[in-house]
Short mmCIF file of C-alpha atoms and ligand atoms in Angstrom, two decimals:
data_model
loop_
_atom_site.label_atom_id
_atom_site.label_comp_id
_atom_site.label_asym_id
_atom_site.label_seq_id
_atom_site.Cartn_x
_atom_site.Cartn_y
_atom_site.Cartn_z
CA MET Y 1 0.39 -21.59 -17.72
CA LEU Y 2 -2.99 -20.05 -16.85
CA PRO Y 3 -4.53 -17.30 -19.01
CA PHE Y 4 -4.10 -13.77 -17.66
CA HIS Y 5 -4.79 -10.13 -18.44
CA TYR Y 6 -2.11 -7.62 -17.54
CA ASP Y 7 -2.87 -3.95 -17.96
CA THR Y 8 -0.72 -0.97 -17.06
CA SER Y 9 -0.86 2.69 -17.99
CA ILE Y 10 1.08 4.60 -15.34
CA SER Y 11 3.97 6.82 -16.37
CA ILE Y 12 6.79 6.51 -13.81
CA ARG Y 13 9.73 8.83 -13.20
CA PHE Y 14 12.39 7.73 -10.73
CA GLY Y 15 15.47 9.52 -9.46
CA PRO Y 16 16.87 11.61 -6.61
CA GLY Y 17 15.29 15.07 -6.86
CA VAL Y 18 12.73 14.06 -9.52
CA SER Y 19 9.88 15.54 -7.44
CA ARG Y 20 11.32 19.00 -8.15
CA ASP Y 21 10.06 18.55 -11.74
CA ILE Y 22 6.46 18.71 -10.51
CA GLY Y 23 5.86 22.17 -12.01
CA ASP Y 24 6.90 21.04 -15.49
CA VAL Y 25 4.85 17.88 -15.09
CA ILE Y 26 1.69 19.82 -14.24
CA ASP Y 27 2.30 22.29 -17.06
CA ALA Y 28 2.74 19.42 -19.52
CA MET Y 29 -0.70 18.19 -18.47
CA ALA Y 30 -2.04 21.69 -19.21
CA CYS Y 31 -3.44 21.88 -15.66
CA ARG Y 32 -3.73 25.04 -13.54
CA ARG Y 33 -5.85 24.25 -10.48
CA ILE Y 34 -4.20 21.71 -8.23
CA LEU Y 35 -5.79 19.97 -5.28
CA VAL Y 36 -3.03 18.56 -3.06
CA VAL Y 37 -4.05 15.67 -0.83
CA THR Y 38 -1.58 15.03 1.97
CA ASP Y 39 -1.21 14.76 5.74
CA PRO Y 40 0.03 17.38 8.19
CA ASN Y 41 3.29 15.53 9.00
CA VAL Y 42 4.26 15.16 5.36
CA ARG Y 43 3.84 18.90 4.80
CA ARG Y 44 6.67 19.48 7.27
CA ILE Y 45 9.23 17.37 5.35
CA GLU Y 46 11.61 19.85 3.78
CA PRO Y 47 11.85 18.46 0.23
CA VAL Y 48 8.04 18.05 0.21
CA ALA Y 49 7.62 21.69 1.23
CA ARG Y 50 9.79 22.56 -1.78
CA VAL Y 51 7.45 20.56 -4.04
CA PHE Y 52 4.50 22.54 -2.72
CA GLU Y 53 6.32 25.87 -3.20
CA THR Y 54 7.07 24.94 -6.81
CA LEU Y 55 3.44 24.02 -7.40
CA ALA Y 56 2.18 27.34 -6.07
CA VAL Y 57 4.20 29.42 -8.56
CA ASP Y 58 1.77 30.78 -11.20
CA ARG Y 59 -0.79 28.12 -10.34
CA GLU Y 60 -3.83 27.86 -8.04
CA THR Y 61 -3.37 25.32 -5.25
CA GLU Y 62 -5.67 24.09 -2.51
CA PHE Y 63 -4.68 21.68 0.24
CA PHE Y 64 -6.64 18.90 1.85
CA ASP Y 65 -4.17 17.90 4.55
CA ALA Y 66 -6.39 16.15 7.09
CA VAL Y 67 -5.32 12.66 5.97
CA HIS Y 68 -4.78 10.16 8.80
CA PRO Y 69 -3.77 6.46 8.84
CA ASN Y 70 -6.46 3.98 7.75
CA PRO Y 71 -8.59 6.70 6.07
CA THR Y 72 -12.34 6.43 6.58
CA ALA Y 73 -15.33 7.08 4.35
CA ARG Y 74 -16.00 10.21 6.44
CA LEU Y 75 -12.53 11.57 5.64
CA ILE Y 76 -13.11 11.02 1.92
CA GLU Y 77 -16.40 12.93 2.13
CA GLN Y 78 -14.61 15.84 3.85
CA GLY Y 79 -11.94 15.88 1.16
CA ALA Y 80 -14.53 15.69 -1.62
CA GLU Y 81 -16.31 18.73 -0.13
CA VAL Y 82 -13.06 20.73 -0.25
CA ALA Y 83 -12.54 19.54 -3.83
CA ARG Y 84 -16.07 20.55 -4.94
CA VAL Y 85 -15.61 24.08 -3.63
CA PHE Y 86 -12.15 24.45 -5.21
CA ASP Y 87 -12.97 22.72 -8.53
CA PRO Y 88 -9.47 21.41 -9.42
CA ASP Y 89 -8.31 20.18 -12.82
CA VAL Y 90 -5.70 17.83 -11.31
CA ILE Y 91 -5.23 16.03 -7.99
CA VAL Y 92 -1.75 15.53 -6.56
CA GLY Y 93 -1.49 12.94 -3.78
CA VAL Y 94 1.64 13.30 -1.65
CA GLY Y 95 2.36 10.98 1.27
CA GLY Y 96 2.09 7.38 2.37
CA GLY Y 97 -0.58 4.96 1.23
CA SER Y 98 -3.27 6.77 3.21
CA ALA Y 99 -2.77 10.05 1.35
CA LEU Y 100 -2.57 8.31 -2.02
CA ASP Y 101 -5.71 6.26 -1.29
CA CYS Y 102 -7.47 9.44 -0.14
CA ALA Y 103 -6.54 11.19 -3.39
CA LYS Y 104 -8.16 8.34 -5.34
CA GLY Y 105 -11.21 8.25 -3.05
CA ILE Y 106 -11.78 12.00 -3.40
CA ASN Y 107 -11.45 11.65 -7.17
CA PHE Y 108 -14.26 9.04 -7.20
CA LEU Y 109 -16.69 11.29 -5.31
CA LEU Y 110 -15.73 14.52 -7.09
CA THR Y 111 -16.18 13.12 -10.59
CA ASN Y 112 -18.81 10.43 -10.13
CA GLY Y 113 -20.76 11.53 -7.03
CA GLY Y 114 -22.42 9.34 -4.40
CA ARG Y 115 -20.61 7.72 -1.48
CA ILE Y 116 -17.30 5.88 -1.47
CA GLU Y 117 -19.19 2.69 -0.54
CA ASP Y 118 -20.72 2.85 -4.05
CA TYR Y 119 -17.29 2.13 -5.56
CA GLN Y 120 -16.42 -0.96 -3.53
CA GLY Y 121 -15.21 -3.60 -5.98
CA PHE Y 122 -13.91 -2.69 -9.42
CA GLY Y 123 -15.07 -0.51 -12.30
CA LYS Y 124 -18.10 1.17 -10.72
CA ALA Y 125 -17.21 4.71 -11.91
CA SER Y 126 -19.06 5.49 -15.15
CA ALA Y 127 -17.87 9.09 -15.72
CA PRO Y 128 -14.27 10.06 -16.52
CA MET Y 129 -12.08 10.91 -13.53
CA LEU Y 130 -9.62 13.77 -13.02
CA LEU Y 131 -5.95 13.45 -13.93
CA ALA Y 132 -3.92 12.64 -10.83
CA VAL Y 133 -0.25 12.53 -9.87
CA GLY Y 134 1.06 10.29 -7.08
CA ILE Y 135 4.18 11.12 -5.06
CA PRO Y 136 4.90 8.53 -2.34
CA THR Y 137 6.81 9.62 0.77
CA THR Y 138 7.16 6.12 2.20
CA ALA Y 139 8.59 2.93 0.70
CA GLY Y 140 5.62 0.81 1.66
CA THR Y 141 2.12 0.39 0.30
CA GLY Y 142 2.79 0.77 -3.40
CA SER Y 143 -0.63 2.42 -3.59
CA GLU Y 144 0.77 4.68 -6.29
CA ALA Y 145 0.96 1.63 -8.59
CA GLN Y 146 -2.66 0.63 -8.10
CA SER Y 147 -6.22 1.28 -9.25
CA TYR Y 148 -7.57 0.65 -5.76
CA ALA Y 149 -8.18 2.92 -2.78
CA LEU Y 150 -8.41 1.11 0.56
CA ILE Y 151 -10.94 3.00 2.65
CA SER Y 152 -12.35 1.95 6.03
CA LYS Y 153 -16.07 2.12 6.79
CA SER Y 154 -16.56 4.96 9.27
CA ASP Y 155 -18.44 2.85 11.83
CA THR Y 156 -17.04 -0.71 11.66
CA HIS Y 157 -13.58 0.15 10.21
CA GLU Y 158 -14.01 -2.73 7.78
CA LYS Y 159 -11.67 -2.09 4.83
CA MET Y 160 -13.29 -1.52 1.46
CA ALA Y 161 -11.26 -1.87 -1.73
CA CYS Y 162 -12.60 0.64 -4.23
CA GLY Y 163 -11.01 0.18 -7.63
CA ASP Y 164 -11.28 1.49 -11.14
CA ARG Y 165 -8.84 1.71 -14.01
CA LYS Y 166 -9.65 5.44 -14.21
CA ALA Y 167 -8.59 5.92 -10.58
CA ARG Y 168 -4.96 5.20 -11.44
CA PHE Y 169 -2.42 7.98 -11.27
CA GLU Y 170 -1.50 9.34 -14.66
CA LEU Y 171 2.03 9.90 -13.42
CA VAL Y 172 4.07 8.73 -10.43
CA LEU Y 173 7.20 10.48 -9.19
CA LEU Y 174 9.51 8.18 -7.19
CA ASP Y 175 12.01 10.43 -5.42
CA PRO Y 176 14.33 8.80 -2.83
CA GLU Y 177 15.05 12.23 -1.34
CA LEU Y 178 11.46 12.33 -0.07
CA ILE Y 179 11.99 9.24 2.10
CA ALA Y 180 15.36 10.34 3.51
CA THR Y 181 13.91 11.56 6.82
CA THR Y 182 11.17 8.97 7.37
CA PRO Y 183 11.08 8.10 11.11
CA SER Y 184 12.49 4.76 12.20
CA GLU Y 185 9.16 3.19 13.24
CA VAL Y 186 7.58 4.17 9.91
CA ARG Y 187 10.56 2.79 7.97
CA ALA Y 188 10.14 -0.45 9.91
CA SER Y 189 6.43 -1.01 9.40
CA THR Y 190 6.23 0.26 5.81
CA GLY Y 191 9.33 -1.70 4.79
CA LEU Y 192 7.99 -4.97 6.21
CA ASP Y 193 4.62 -4.24 4.58
CA ALA Y 194 6.33 -3.89 1.19
CA ILE Y 195 8.20 -7.15 1.76
CA ALA Y 196 4.90 -8.84 2.60
CA HIS Y 197 3.41 -7.44 -0.62
CA ALA Y 198 6.23 -9.01 -2.63
CA LEU Y 199 6.02 -12.40 -0.90
CA GLU Y 200 2.22 -12.63 -0.76
CA SER Y 201 1.63 -11.51 -4.35
CA TYR Y 202 4.26 -14.03 -5.54
CA VAL Y 203 2.09 -17.00 -4.60
CA THR Y 204 -1.56 -15.91 -4.90
CA ARG Y 205 -4.08 -17.98 -6.85
CA THR Y 206 -4.21 -15.10 -9.36
CA ARG Y 207 -0.43 -14.91 -9.87
CA ASN Y 208 0.87 -14.89 -13.43
CA ARG Y 209 4.24 -14.66 -15.19
CA ILE Y 210 4.29 -10.86 -15.13
CA SER Y 211 3.12 -10.45 -11.53
CA ARG Y 212 5.71 -13.04 -10.45
CA MET Y 213 8.44 -11.10 -12.24
CA LEU Y 214 7.37 -7.94 -10.40
CA SER Y 215 7.13 -9.72 -7.02
CA ARG Y 216 10.49 -11.42 -7.43
CA GLU Y 217 12.33 -8.22 -8.37
CA ALA Y 218 10.57 -6.37 -5.54
CA TRP Y 219 11.67 -9.04 -3.04
CA HIS Y 220 15.30 -8.90 -4.19
CA LEU Y 221 15.42 -5.08 -4.02
CA LEU Y 222 13.67 -4.86 -0.64
CA ASN Y 223 15.57 -7.74 0.91
CA GLY Y 224 18.87 -6.28 -0.30
CA ALA Y 225 18.23 -2.69 0.84
CA PHE Y 226 16.14 -3.02 4.02
CA GLU Y 227 19.00 -3.10 6.53
CA ARG Y 228 20.95 -0.27 4.88
CA TYR Y 229 17.86 1.92 4.60
CA HIS Y 230 16.77 1.13 8.12
CA ALA Y 231 20.21 2.04 9.49
CA ASP Y 232 20.48 5.25 7.46
CA PRO Y 233 17.48 6.61 5.52
CA SER Y 234 19.67 9.31 3.96
CA ASP Y 235 21.54 6.55 2.05
CA VAL Y 236 20.01 7.56 -1.27
CA GLY Y 237 21.01 4.30 -2.99
CA ALA Y 238 19.25 2.16 -0.38
CA ALA Y 239 16.26 4.53 -0.26
CA GLY Y 240 15.93 4.32 -4.03
CA GLU Y 241 15.97 0.52 -3.99
CA MET Y 242 13.32 0.47 -1.26
CA LEU Y 243 11.14 2.95 -3.14
CA VAL Y 244 11.34 1.06 -6.44
CA GLY Y 245 10.95 -2.28 -4.62
CA ALA Y 246 7.81 -1.07 -2.86
CA HIS Y 247 6.45 0.27 -6.15
CA LEU Y 248 7.08 -3.01 -7.98
CA ALA Y 249 5.45 -4.93 -5.13
CA GLY Y 250 2.47 -2.57 -5.42
CA ALA Y 251 2.34 -3.24 -9.16
CA ALA Y 252 2.43 -6.99 -8.44
CA ILE Y 253 -0.59 -6.59 -6.15
CA GLU Y 254 -2.41 -4.74 -8.93
CA ALA Y 255 -1.90 -7.82 -11.11
CA SER Y 256 -2.30 -10.65 -8.60
CA MET Y 257 -3.71 -9.33 -5.27
CA LEU Y 258 -2.66 -10.33 -1.74
CA GLY Y 259 -2.99 -13.27 0.62
CA ALA Y 260 -3.82 -14.50 4.10
CA ALA Y 261 -1.20 -12.45 6.02
CA HIS Y 262 -3.10 -9.34 4.98
CA ALA Y 263 -6.41 -11.03 5.84
CA CYS Y 264 -5.01 -11.73 9.34
CA ALA Y 265 -3.56 -8.23 9.71
CA ASN Y 266 -6.66 -6.16 9.02
CA PRO Y 267 -8.63 -7.25 12.14
CA LEU Y 268 -5.48 -6.76 14.26
CA THR Y 269 -5.24 -3.17 13.03
CA ALA Y 270 -8.96 -2.49 13.42
CA ARG Y 271 -9.29 -4.01 16.93
CA PHE Y 272 -5.87 -3.48 18.51
CA ASP Y 273 -4.62 -0.45 16.60
CA ILE Y 274 -1.47 -2.31 15.49
CA ALA Y 275 0.25 -0.49 12.59
CA HIS Y 276 -0.60 -2.24 9.32
CA GLY Y 277 2.98 -3.24 8.51
CA ALA Y 278 3.63 -4.48 12.03
CA ALA Y 279 0.46 -6.60 11.94
CA VAL Y 280 1.38 -8.06 8.55
CA ALA Y 281 4.93 -8.79 9.75
CA LEU Y 282 3.58 -10.63 12.79
CA MET Y 283 1.53 -12.99 10.65
CA LEU Y 284 3.55 -13.35 7.42
CA PRO Y 285 6.04 -16.07 8.51
CA HIS Y 286 3.17 -18.23 9.81
CA VAL Y 287 1.14 -17.80 6.63
CA MET Y 288 4.21 -18.62 4.51
CA ALA Y 289 4.85 -21.75 6.56
CA HIS Y 290 1.20 -22.80 6.09
CA ASN Y 291 1.40 -22.22 2.33
CA ALA Y 292 4.76 -23.97 1.93
CA ARG Y 293 3.52 -27.01 3.90
CA ASN Y 294 0.65 -27.36 1.43
CA ASP Y 295 2.82 -26.81 -1.64
CA PRO Y 296 6.61 -26.87 -1.13
CA SER Y 297 7.15 -25.56 -4.68
CA LEU Y 298 5.25 -22.30 -4.18
CA TYR Y 299 8.22 -20.08 -3.33
CA GLU Y 300 10.61 -21.61 -5.85
CA GLY Y 301 12.29 -18.98 -7.98
CA LEU Y 302 13.25 -16.73 -5.05
CA ARG Y 303 16.74 -18.32 -4.92
CA VAL Y 304 16.38 -19.59 -1.33
CA PRO Y 305 13.91 -22.05 0.23
CA ALA Y 306 10.69 -20.86 1.86
CA ASP Y 307 11.86 -21.60 5.41
CA ALA Y 308 14.98 -19.47 4.88
CA ILE Y 309 12.78 -16.60 3.68
CA GLU Y 310 10.55 -17.00 6.75
CA GLU Y 311 13.65 -16.78 8.96
CA ARG Y 312 14.81 -13.73 7.06
CA VAL Y 313 11.44 -12.00 7.59
CA VAL Y 314 11.64 -12.79 11.32
CA ALA Y 315 15.20 -11.41 11.45
CA LEU Y 316 14.27 -8.18 9.64
CA ARG Y 317 11.20 -7.76 11.87
CA SER Y 318 13.40 -8.12 14.93
CA LEU Y 319 16.07 -5.77 13.57
CA ALA Y 320 13.36 -3.18 12.89
CA GLY Y 321 12.08 -3.46 16.47
CA LEU Y 322 8.59 -4.59 15.50
CA PRO Y 323 6.57 -6.83 17.84
CA GLU Y 324 7.37 -10.55 17.70
CA ARG Y 325 4.21 -11.88 19.38
CA LEU Y 326 0.53 -10.94 19.43
CA GLU Y 327 0.56 -10.97 23.24
CA ALA Y 328 3.00 -8.05 23.18
CA CYS Y 329 0.28 -6.07 21.39
CA GLY Y 330 -2.43 -6.81 23.96
CA VAL Y 331 -4.03 -9.73 22.13
CA GLY Y 332 -5.19 -12.61 24.38
CA GLN Y 333 -6.39 -16.17 23.85
CA LYS Y 334 -9.98 -14.99 24.31
CA ASP Y 335 -9.68 -12.71 21.25
CA LEU Y 336 -8.61 -15.36 18.75
CA SER Y 337 -12.03 -16.65 17.78
CA VAL Y 338 -13.37 -13.17 16.91
CA LEU Y 339 -10.16 -12.34 15.03
CA ALA Y 340 -10.34 -15.61 13.08
CA ASN Y 341 -13.94 -14.96 12.02
CA GLU Y 342 -13.05 -11.47 10.85
CA ALA Y 343 -9.91 -12.62 9.02
CA HIS Y 344 -11.97 -15.27 7.25
CA ALA Y 345 -14.32 -12.53 5.97
CA GLN Y 346 -11.49 -10.43 4.44
CA TRP Y 347 -11.47 -10.33 0.65
CA THR Y 348 -7.69 -10.75 0.40
CA GLY Y 349 -7.90 -14.23 1.92
CA ALA Y 350 -9.70 -15.48 -1.18
CA HIS Y 351 -6.51 -14.92 -3.18
CA ASN Y 352 -4.22 -16.88 -0.85
CA PRO Y 353 -3.02 -20.03 -2.65
CA PHE Y 354 -4.95 -22.08 -0.09
CA VAL Y 355 -8.20 -20.59 1.19
CA LEU Y 356 -8.17 -20.96 4.96
CA SER Y 357 -11.09 -22.01 7.17
CA VAL Y 358 -12.00 -20.05 10.31
CA GLU Y 359 -10.31 -22.83 12.32
CA GLU Y 360 -7.11 -22.50 10.28
CA TYR Y 361 -7.05 -18.75 10.84
CA GLU Y 362 -7.49 -19.33 14.56
CA THR Y 363 -4.55 -21.76 14.51
CA LEU Y 364 -2.36 -19.18 12.76
CA TYR Y 365 -3.24 -16.56 15.39
CA ALA Y 366 -2.60 -19.08 18.17
CA VAL Y 367 0.87 -19.86 16.81
CA ALA Y 368 1.61 -16.12 16.62
CA LEU Y 369 0.23 -15.43 20.12
FE1 FE2 E 401 -0.03 -4.13 3.09
#
């Protein structure tokens, strides 16, 4: 067994309706001025609106609700400007991974200054950061479990991972009621993304006994609940299993990072505007097959063989109505070389159990074409 360092500090509350405790949570932190970071669609979800009403009672609140998918450095600067004027004592991120990443990104700039590019990597913030609460409204990224904010460069859209232990949420509220009205296409792509997080983090070079435990439990929860949640998001039991599964998968990433399916997905999202989860789901079975060919024991411990898991991922992708081939997303043979070079440059690829060459990435894209 290889040496490892596992470090966690996030307080987690799970349960239907738990987000309604937000007022007590903020009071217990002795905070009064709340910056809410969210996106305009999330604000319209009824139980989320109730959270915001609760927050506003006897407290000062300010909203930064301009969050969009794949948040950019420019967006973080805009949010930090709002934060500087308002001068909050706590940040509450409410939404999918983009909103939660934005909340962390704004926290970096508000408390430590400079540009978000300055925090690429890990541990670059020298000053303390503000307390923050994370409330996910999708069962997907697991960003609420992580020290990292994924922010795209404004010009090239290259993803930067900006991490610091201090950027973690102090508290996370996992409320299945908040994901009971998530639209079908969002349930599909975020659910497959969470599954990819579980399966990729299970085999990375940096995996350890604890990250594997998290990945394995995440896979079992997500695999068991995906169909029920996809058919009926108001099934609170299924929604809860998806939410906890996605969180555990996010915690596994925090401990052991991601692999080549995410390296392949990022250029597809940047160049062809394919939703992150859909792009990951397109590439994951091919990456798993590549990994399992090189080491058939890699996926042992998940109860079924790797090829059965690949088939299961393909079946769930199809059931969710996500694209099955790159060609269906506008990708052509002529694009593969550029995509392969960009995938090869992604930091997540370095954690895949087998580091792929540019040629190997091109082969994976060709098989998925
Ligand atoms: Fe992902």
